[in-house]
Structure formats: C-alpha cells, structure tokens
Tab-separated table of C-alpha atoms in Angstrom:
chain	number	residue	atom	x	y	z
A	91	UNK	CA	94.897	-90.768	-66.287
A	92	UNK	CA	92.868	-88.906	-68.619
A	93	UNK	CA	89.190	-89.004	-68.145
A	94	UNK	CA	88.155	-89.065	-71.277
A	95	UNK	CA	87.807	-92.779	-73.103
A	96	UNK	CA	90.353	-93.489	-75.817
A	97	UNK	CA	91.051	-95.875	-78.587
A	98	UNK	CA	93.251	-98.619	-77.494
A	99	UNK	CA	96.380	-97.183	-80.025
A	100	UNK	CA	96.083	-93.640	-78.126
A	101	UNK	CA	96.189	-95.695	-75.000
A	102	UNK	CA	99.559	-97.225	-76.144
A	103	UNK	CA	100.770	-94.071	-77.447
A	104	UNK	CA	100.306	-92.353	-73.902
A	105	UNK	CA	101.808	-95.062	-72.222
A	106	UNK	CA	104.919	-95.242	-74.790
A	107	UNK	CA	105.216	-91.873	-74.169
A	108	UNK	CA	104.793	-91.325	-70.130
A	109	UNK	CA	107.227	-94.173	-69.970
A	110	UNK	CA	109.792	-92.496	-72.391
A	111	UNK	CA	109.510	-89.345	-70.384
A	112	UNK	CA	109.925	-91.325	-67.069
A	113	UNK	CA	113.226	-93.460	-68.222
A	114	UNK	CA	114.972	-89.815	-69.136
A	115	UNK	CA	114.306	-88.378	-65.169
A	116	UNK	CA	110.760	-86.737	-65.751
A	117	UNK	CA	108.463	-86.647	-62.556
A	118	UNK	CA	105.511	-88.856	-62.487
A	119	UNK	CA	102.727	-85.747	-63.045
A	120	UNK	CA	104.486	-84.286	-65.240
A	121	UNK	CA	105.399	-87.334	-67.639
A	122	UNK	CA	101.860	-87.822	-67.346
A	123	UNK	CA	100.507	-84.186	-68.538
A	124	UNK	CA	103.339	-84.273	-71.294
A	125	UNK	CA	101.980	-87.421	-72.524
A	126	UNK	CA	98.448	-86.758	-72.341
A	127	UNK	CA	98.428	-83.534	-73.770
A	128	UNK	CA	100.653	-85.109	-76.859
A	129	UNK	CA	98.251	-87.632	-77.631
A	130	UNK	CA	95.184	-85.047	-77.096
A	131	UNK	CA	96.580	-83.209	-79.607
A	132	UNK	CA	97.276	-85.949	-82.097
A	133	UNK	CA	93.822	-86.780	-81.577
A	134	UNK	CA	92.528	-82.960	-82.485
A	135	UNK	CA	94.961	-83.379	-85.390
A	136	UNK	CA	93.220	-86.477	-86.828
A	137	UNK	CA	89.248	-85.633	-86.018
A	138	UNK	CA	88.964	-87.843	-82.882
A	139	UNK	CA	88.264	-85.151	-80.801
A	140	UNK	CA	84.807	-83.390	-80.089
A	141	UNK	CA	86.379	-79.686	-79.314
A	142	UNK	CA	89.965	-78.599	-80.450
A	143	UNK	CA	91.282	-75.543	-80.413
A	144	UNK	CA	92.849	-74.080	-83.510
A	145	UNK	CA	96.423	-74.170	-82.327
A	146	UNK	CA	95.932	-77.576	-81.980
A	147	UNK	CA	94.862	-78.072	-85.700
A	148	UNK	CA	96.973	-75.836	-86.996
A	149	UNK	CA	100.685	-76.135	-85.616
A	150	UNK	CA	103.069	-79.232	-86.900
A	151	UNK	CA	102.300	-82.577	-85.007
A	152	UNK	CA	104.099	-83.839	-82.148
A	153	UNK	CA	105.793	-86.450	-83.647
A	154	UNK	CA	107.257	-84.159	-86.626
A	155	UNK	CA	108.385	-81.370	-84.044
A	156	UNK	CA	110.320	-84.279	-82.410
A	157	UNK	CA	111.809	-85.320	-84.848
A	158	UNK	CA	112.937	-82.193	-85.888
A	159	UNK	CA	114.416	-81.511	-82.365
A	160	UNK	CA	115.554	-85.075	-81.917
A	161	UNK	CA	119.371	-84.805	-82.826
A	162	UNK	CA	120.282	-81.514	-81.678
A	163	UNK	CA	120.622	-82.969	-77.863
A	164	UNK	CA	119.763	-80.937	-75.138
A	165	UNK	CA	120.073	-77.028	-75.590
A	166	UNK	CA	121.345	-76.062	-72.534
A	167	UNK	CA	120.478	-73.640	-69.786
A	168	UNK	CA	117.980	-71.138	-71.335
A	169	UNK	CA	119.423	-67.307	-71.544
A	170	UNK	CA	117.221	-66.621	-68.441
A	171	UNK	CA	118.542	-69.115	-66.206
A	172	UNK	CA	122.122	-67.886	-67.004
A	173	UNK	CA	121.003	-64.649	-66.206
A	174	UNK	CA	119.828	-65.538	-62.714
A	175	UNK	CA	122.377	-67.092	-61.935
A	176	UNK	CA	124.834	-64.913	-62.900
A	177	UNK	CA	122.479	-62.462	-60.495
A	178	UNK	CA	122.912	-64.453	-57.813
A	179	UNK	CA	126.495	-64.912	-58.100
A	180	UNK	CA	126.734	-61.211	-58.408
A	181	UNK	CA	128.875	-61.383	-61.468
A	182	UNK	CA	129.106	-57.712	-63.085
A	183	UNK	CA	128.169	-56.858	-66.199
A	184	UNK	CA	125.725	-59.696	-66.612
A	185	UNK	CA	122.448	-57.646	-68.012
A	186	UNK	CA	125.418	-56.867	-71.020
A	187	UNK	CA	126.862	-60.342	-71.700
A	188	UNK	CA	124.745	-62.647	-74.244
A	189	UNK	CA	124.468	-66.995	-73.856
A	190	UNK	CA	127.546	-67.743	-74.755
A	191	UNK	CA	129.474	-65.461	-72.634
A	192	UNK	CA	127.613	-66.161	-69.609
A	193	UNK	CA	128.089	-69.981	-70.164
A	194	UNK	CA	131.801	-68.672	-70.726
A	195	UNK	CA	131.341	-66.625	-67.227
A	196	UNK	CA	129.552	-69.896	-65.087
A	197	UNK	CA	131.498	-72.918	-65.075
C-alpha cells in the first residue's frame, strides 16, 4: 500500500483496479504497482499531487488509453519474444522473418 494518504475515491479506484488486475492472473506486487502508479498519475493529472513529473501531466490519462486499447484483445507475443524463441528453437532464418511469419513458424 502506498504510503502516501489519499482521498477515499483514489482509495476505491486503487482497489477497483488491483482487484481487476488480480481476477485477469496478475501477481499480487505487481497488481499492486500497476494500480498505484495509475491512480498516482490520475492524481498528477488533476492537481492532487505535490510533485509530478511532466510525463505525467502531459500524456493521455489512464482511463482514456484504456479505453482506447480495450477492444483490440490481447496483442500477442511481442516481436522479441518470437524472436527468442525462434533462437532457441534454432529455427533458420529467424533474424529475416517479421511477426507474422514467425507466429506462422511457432505453433
């Protein structure tokens, strides 16, 4: 838990979150740093915070970039973890071969 004291809606909005996080597999820490850093920044975003770093200002809100995100589904493996996998399968030609042919390549 954070140490810093919030407002009883930021304490509802970590714990809506943490347990969102939890019901889809996340570990305990990290549902707990995903959550806590979400609502630090919401709070940054609305002036409830003492210190906030520009990013923080600056980039879209949480809530926006999920629901932006929120009916696409889950994206995959990442290009990287195709790639090392593919290295340690040996497959040939790998370092050549872009996402979708090394999701072709892996079953």
């Amino acid at each position: 838990m954070p140490k810093n004291p919030w407002s009883a809606k930021r304490q509802r909005q970590y714990t809506h979150i943490k347990d969102s996080l939890l019901a889809h597999g996340r570990s305990e820490p990290l549902a707990e740093e995903i959550a806590a850093r979400t609502v630090n920044k919401e709070r940054a975003q609305h002036g409830e915070s003492t210190e906030a770093s520009a990013s923080s200002i600056k980039d879209m809100s949480a809530s926006r970039r999920g629901g932006l995100r929120s009916h696409k589904g889950p994206g995959g493996r990442t290009l990287l973890q195709l790639r090392n996998e593919a290295r340690q399968r040996g497959l040939a030609g790998r370092s050549k071969m872009n996402k979708a042919q090394l999701e072709a390549a892996l079953p």
